[in-house]
PDB file of C-alpha atoms in Angstrom:
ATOM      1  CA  UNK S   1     120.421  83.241-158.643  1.00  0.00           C
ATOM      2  CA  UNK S   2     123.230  85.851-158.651  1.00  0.00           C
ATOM      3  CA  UNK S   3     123.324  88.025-155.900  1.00  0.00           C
ATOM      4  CA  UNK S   4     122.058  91.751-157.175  1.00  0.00           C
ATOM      5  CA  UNK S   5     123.924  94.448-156.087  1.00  0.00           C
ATOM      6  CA  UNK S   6     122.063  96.521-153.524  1.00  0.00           C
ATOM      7  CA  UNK S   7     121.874  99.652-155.314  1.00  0.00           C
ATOM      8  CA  UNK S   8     120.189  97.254-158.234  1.00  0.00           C
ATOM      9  CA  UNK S   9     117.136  96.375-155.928  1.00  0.00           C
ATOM     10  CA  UNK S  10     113.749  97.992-156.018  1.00  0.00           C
ATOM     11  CA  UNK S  11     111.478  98.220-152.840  1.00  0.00           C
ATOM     12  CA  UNK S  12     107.803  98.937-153.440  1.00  0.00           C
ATOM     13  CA  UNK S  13     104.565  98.764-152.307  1.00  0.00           C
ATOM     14  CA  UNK S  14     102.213  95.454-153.602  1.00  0.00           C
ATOM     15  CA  UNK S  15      98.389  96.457-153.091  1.00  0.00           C
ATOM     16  CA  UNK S  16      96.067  93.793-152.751  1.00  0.00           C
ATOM     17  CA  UNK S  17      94.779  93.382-156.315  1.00  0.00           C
ATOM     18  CA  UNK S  18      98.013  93.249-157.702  1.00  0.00           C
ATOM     19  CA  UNK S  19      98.368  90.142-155.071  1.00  0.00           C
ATOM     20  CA  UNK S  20      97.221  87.422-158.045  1.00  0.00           C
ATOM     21  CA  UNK S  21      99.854  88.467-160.865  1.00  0.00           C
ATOM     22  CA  UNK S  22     102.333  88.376-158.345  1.00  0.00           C
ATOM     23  CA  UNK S  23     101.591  85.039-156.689  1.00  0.00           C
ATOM     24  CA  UNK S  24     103.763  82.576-158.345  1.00  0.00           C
ATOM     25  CA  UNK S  25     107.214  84.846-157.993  1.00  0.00           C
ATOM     26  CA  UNK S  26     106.178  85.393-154.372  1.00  0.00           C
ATOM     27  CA  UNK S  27     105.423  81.683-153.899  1.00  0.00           C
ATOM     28  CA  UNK S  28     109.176  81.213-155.778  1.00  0.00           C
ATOM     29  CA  UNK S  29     110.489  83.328-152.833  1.00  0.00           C
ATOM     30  CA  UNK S  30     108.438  81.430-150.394  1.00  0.00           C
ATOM     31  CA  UNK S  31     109.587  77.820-150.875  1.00  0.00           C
ATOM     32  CA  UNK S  32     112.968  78.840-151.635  1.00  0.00           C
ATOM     33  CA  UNK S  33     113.508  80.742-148.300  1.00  0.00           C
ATOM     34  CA  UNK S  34     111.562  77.762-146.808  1.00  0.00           C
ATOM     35  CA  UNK S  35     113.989  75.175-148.175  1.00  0.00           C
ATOM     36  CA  UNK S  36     116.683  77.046-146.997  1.00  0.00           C
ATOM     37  CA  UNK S  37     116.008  76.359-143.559  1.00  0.00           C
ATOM     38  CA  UNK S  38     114.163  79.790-142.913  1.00  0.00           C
ATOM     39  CA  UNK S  39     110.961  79.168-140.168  1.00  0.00           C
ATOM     40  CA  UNK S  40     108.350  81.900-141.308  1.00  0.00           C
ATOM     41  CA  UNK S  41     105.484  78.874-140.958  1.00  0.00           C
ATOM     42  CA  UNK S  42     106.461  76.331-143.405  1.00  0.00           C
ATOM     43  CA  UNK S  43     107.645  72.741-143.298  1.00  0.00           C
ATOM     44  CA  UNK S  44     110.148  71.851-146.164  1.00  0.00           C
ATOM     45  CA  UNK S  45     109.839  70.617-148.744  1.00  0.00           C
ATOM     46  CA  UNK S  46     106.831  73.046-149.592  1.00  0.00           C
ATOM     47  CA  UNK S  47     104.678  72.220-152.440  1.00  0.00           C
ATOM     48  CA  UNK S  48     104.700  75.230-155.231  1.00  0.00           C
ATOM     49  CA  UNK S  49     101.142  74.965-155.607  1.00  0.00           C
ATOM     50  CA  UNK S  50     100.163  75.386-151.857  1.00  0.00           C
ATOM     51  CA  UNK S  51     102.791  78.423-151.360  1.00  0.00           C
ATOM     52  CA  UNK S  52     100.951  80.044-154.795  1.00  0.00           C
ATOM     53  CA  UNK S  53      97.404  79.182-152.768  1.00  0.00           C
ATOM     54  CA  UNK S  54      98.473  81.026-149.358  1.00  0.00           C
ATOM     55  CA  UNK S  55      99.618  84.240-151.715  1.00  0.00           C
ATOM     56  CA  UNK S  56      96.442  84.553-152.927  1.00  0.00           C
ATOM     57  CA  UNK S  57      94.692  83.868-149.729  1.00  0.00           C
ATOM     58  CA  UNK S  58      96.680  87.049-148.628  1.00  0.00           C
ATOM     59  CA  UNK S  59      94.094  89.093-150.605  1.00  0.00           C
ATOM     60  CA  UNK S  60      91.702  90.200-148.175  1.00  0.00           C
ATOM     61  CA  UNK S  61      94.755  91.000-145.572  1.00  0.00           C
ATOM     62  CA  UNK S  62      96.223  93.373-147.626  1.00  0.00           C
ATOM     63  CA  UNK S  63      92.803  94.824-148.537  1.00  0.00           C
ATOM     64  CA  UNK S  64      92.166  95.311-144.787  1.00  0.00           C
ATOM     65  CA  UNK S  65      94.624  95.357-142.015  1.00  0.00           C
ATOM     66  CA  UNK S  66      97.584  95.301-143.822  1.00  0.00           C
ATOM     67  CA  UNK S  67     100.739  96.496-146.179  1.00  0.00           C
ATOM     68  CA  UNK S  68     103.227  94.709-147.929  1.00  0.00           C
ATOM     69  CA  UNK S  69     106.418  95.205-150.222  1.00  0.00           C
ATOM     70  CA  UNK S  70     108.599  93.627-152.111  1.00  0.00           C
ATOM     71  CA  UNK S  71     112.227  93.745-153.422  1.00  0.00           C
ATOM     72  CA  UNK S  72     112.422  93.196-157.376  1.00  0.00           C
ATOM     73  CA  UNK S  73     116.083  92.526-158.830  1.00  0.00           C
ATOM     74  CA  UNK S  74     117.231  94.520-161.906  1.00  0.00           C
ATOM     75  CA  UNK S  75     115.821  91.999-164.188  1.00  0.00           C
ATOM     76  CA  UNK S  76     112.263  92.739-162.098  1.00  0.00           C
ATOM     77  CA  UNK S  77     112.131  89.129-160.243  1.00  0.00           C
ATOM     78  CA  UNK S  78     110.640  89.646-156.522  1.00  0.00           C
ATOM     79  CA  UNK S  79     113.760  88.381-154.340  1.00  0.00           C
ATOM     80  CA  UNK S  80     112.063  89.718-151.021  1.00  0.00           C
ATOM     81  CA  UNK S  81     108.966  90.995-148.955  1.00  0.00           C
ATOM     82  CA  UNK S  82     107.923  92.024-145.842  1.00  0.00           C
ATOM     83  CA  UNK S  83     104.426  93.294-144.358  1.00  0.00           C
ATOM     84  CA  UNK S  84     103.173  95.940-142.318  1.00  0.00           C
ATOM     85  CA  UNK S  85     100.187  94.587-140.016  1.00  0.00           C
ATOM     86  CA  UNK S  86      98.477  97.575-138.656  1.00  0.00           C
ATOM     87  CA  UNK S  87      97.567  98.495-135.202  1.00  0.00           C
ATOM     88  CA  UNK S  88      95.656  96.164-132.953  1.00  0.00           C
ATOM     89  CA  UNK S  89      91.626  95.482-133.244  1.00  0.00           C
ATOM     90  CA  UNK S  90      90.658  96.561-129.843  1.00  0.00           C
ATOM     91  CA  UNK S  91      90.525 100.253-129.017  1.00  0.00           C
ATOM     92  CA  UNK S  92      93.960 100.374-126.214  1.00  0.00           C
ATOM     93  CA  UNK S  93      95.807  98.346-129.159  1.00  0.00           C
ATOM     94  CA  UNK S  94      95.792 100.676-132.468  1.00  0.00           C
ATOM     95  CA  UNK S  95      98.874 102.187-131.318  1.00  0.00           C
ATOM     96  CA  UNK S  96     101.140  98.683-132.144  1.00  0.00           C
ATOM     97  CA  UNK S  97     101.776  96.878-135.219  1.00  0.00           C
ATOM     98  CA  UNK S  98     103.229  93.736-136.227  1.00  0.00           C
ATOM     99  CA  UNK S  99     106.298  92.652-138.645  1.00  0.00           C
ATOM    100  CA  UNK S 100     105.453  89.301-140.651  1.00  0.00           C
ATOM    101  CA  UNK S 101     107.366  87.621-143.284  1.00  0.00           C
ATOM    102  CA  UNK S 102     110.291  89.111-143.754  1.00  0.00           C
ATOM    103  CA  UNK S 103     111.497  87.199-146.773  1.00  0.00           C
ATOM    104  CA  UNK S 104     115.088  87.596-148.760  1.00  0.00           C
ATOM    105  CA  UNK S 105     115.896  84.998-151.140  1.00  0.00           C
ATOM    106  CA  UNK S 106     118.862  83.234-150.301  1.00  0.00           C
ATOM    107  CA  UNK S 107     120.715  84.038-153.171  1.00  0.00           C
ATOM    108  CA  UNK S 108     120.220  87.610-152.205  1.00  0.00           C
ATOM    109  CA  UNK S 109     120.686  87.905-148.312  1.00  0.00           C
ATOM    110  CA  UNK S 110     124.104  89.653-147.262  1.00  0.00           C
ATOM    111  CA  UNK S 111     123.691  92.797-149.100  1.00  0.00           C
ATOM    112  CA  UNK S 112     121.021  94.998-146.511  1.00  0.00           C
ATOM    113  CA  UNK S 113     118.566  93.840-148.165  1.00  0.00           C
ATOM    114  CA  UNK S 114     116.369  92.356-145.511  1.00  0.00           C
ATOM    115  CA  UNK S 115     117.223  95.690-143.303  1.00  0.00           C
ATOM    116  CA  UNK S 116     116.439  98.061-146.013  1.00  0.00           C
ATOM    117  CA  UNK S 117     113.091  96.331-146.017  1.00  0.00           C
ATOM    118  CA  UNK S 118     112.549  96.627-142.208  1.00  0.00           C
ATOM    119  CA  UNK S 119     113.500  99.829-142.748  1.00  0.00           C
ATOM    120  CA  UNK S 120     110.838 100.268-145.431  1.00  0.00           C
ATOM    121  CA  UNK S 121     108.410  99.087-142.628  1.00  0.00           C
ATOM    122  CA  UNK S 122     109.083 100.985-140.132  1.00  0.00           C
ATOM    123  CA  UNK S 123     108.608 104.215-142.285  1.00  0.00           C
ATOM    124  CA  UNK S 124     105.046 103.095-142.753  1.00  0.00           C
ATOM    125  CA  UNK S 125     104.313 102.778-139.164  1.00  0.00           C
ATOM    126  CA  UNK S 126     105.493 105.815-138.475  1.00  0.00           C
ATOM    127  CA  UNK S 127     103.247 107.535-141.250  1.00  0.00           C
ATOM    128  CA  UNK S 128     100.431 105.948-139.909  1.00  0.00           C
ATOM    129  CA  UNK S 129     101.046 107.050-136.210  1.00  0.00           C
ATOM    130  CA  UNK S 130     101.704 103.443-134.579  1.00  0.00           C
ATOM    131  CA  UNK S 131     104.181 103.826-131.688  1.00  0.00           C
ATOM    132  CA  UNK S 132     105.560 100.084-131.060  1.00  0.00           C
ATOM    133  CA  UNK S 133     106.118  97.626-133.342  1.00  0.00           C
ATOM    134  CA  UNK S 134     106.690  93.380-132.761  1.00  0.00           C
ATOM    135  CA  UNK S 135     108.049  90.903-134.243  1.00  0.00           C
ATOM    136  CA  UNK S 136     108.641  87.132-133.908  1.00  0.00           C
ATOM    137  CA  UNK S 137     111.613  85.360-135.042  1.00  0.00           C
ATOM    138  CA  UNK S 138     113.495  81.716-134.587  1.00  0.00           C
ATOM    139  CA  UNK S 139     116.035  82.284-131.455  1.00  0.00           C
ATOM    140  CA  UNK S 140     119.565  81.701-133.157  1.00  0.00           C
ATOM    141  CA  UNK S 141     118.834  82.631-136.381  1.00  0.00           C
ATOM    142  CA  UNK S 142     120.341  84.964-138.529  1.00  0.00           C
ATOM    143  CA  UNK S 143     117.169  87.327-138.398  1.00  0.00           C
ATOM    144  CA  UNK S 144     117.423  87.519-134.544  1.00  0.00           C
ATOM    145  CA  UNK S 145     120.880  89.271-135.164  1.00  0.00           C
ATOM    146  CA  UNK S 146     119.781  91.894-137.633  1.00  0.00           C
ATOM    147  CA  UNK S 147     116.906  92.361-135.412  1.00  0.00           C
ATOM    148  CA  UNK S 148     119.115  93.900-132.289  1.00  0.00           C
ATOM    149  CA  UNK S 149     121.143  95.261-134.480  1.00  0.00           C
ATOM    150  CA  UNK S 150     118.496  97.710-135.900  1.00  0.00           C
ATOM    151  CA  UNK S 151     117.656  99.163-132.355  1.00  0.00           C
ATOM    152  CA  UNK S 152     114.590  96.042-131.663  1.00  0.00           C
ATOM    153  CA  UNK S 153     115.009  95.143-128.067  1.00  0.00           C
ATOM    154  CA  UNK S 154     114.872  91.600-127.263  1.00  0.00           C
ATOM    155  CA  UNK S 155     111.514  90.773-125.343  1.00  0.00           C
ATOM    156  CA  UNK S 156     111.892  87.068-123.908  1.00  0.00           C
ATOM    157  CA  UNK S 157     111.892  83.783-125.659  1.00  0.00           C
ATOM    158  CA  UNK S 158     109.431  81.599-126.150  1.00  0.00           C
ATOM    159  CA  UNK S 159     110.586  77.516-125.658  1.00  0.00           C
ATOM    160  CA  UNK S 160     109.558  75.364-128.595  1.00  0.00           C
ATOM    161  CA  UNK S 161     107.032  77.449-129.789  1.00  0.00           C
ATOM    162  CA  UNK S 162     107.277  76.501-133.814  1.00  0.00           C
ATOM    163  CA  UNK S 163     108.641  74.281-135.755  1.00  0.00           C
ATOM    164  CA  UNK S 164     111.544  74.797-138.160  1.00  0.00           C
ATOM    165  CA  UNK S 165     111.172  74.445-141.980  1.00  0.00           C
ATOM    166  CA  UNK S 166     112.705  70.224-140.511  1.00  0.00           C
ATOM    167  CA  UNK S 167     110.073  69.958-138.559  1.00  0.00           C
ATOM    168  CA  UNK S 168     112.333  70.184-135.464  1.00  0.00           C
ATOM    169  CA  UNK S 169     111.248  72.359-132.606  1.00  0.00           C
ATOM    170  CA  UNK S 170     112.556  75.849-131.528  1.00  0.00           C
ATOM    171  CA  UNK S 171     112.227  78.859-129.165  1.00  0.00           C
ATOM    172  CA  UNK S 172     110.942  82.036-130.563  1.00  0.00           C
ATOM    173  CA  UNK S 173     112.882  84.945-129.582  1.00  0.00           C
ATOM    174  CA  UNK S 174     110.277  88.171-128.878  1.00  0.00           C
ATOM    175  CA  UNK S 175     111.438  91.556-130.133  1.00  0.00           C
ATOM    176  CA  UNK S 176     109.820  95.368-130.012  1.00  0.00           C
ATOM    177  CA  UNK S 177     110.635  98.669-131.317  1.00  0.00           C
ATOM    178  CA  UNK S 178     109.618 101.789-130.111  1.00  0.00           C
ATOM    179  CA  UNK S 179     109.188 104.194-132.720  1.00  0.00           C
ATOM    180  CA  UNK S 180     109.847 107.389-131.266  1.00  0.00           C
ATOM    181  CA  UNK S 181     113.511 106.073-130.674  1.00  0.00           C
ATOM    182  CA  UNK S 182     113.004 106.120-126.889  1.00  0.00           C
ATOM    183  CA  UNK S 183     113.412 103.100-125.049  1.00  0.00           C
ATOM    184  CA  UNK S 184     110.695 100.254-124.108  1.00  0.00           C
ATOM    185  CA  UNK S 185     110.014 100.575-120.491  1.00  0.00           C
ATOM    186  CA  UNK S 186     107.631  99.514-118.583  1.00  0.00           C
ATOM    187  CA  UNK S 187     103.986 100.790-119.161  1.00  0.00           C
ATOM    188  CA  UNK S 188     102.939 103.841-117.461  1.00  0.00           C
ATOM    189  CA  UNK S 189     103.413 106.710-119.616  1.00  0.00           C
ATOM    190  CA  UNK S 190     101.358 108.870-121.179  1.00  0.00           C
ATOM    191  CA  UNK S 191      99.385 107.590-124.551  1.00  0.00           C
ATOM    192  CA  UNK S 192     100.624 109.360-127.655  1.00  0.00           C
ATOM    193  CA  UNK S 193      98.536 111.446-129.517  1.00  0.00           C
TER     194      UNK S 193
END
């Protein structure tokens, strides 16, 4: 795959019933972001056919407590994703959400992509009033980089808590993001509205 031009990408919402058409491209994505050494919960070599399965399984996710995009190319292939999981379950956690699967095919990372859709994320929390955001990423990696970079403040690391796409394991580094653009601190202030 050719890297796209930037400008030539197209972020957009995928609802949940338009999870099925989408499934093999997004499984495509999957196993090739697996294979290139990216941990997002996958052991390499991943079979086609199981990455398809865990698409669809998304269904009721995105139909519930969650949104997703992805990044089509100018000839309309998905070359990234990311999802939106929204505010906690409990009643003193519906101010946070959570940032899974952050995806960029490999032919395609370099270009902003994956920050554009972080960026894409975070606009959705914001429109639906969450105040802190988390993430989870492998310590070292590429992702942890763009991560500070785009204002998330490092949160602690977790020893061997996964294993890589090898098998191998590694530390998870811990991030957060207020939304307001102040600072994390450390508890204590006021709830927002």
């Amino acid at each position: 795959m050719t890297r796209p031009a930037l400008q030539d990408c197209r972020i957009s919402p995928l609802a949940a019933e338009e999870l099925a058409d989408a499934a093999p491209a997004l499984a495509a994505l999957l196993a090739a972001t697996v294979d290139a050494g990216a941990s997002v919960g996958f052991l390499a070599p991943l079979d086609p056919a199981a990455a398809e399965e865990w698409w669809r399984g998304r269904h009721i996710v995105l139909a519930t407590t969650a949104s997703m995009w992805v990044a089509r190319d100018a000839d309309e292939r998905i070359v990234g994703t990311i999802q939106l999981h929204h505010g906690g379950q409990m009643p003193n956690g519906r101010h946070r959400g959570e940032i899974a699967k952050l995806m960029v095919h490999p032919g395609t990372r370099g270009g902003g992509l994956g920050r554009r859709l972080l960026e894409t994320a975070e606009t959705e929390a914001r429109r639906r009033g969450l105040a802190v955001l988390i993430l989870d990423t492998e310590t070292g990696s590429p992702a942890e980089k763009m991560y500070a970079s785009a204002g998330w403040t490092h949160c602690g690391v977790i020893p061997d808590f996964a294993q890589d796409a090898s098998g191998m394991l590694q530390s998870t580094t811990l991030f957060a993001k207020r939304l307001d653009g102040t600072r994390l601190g450390s508890g204590g202030r006021p709830a927002l509205g």
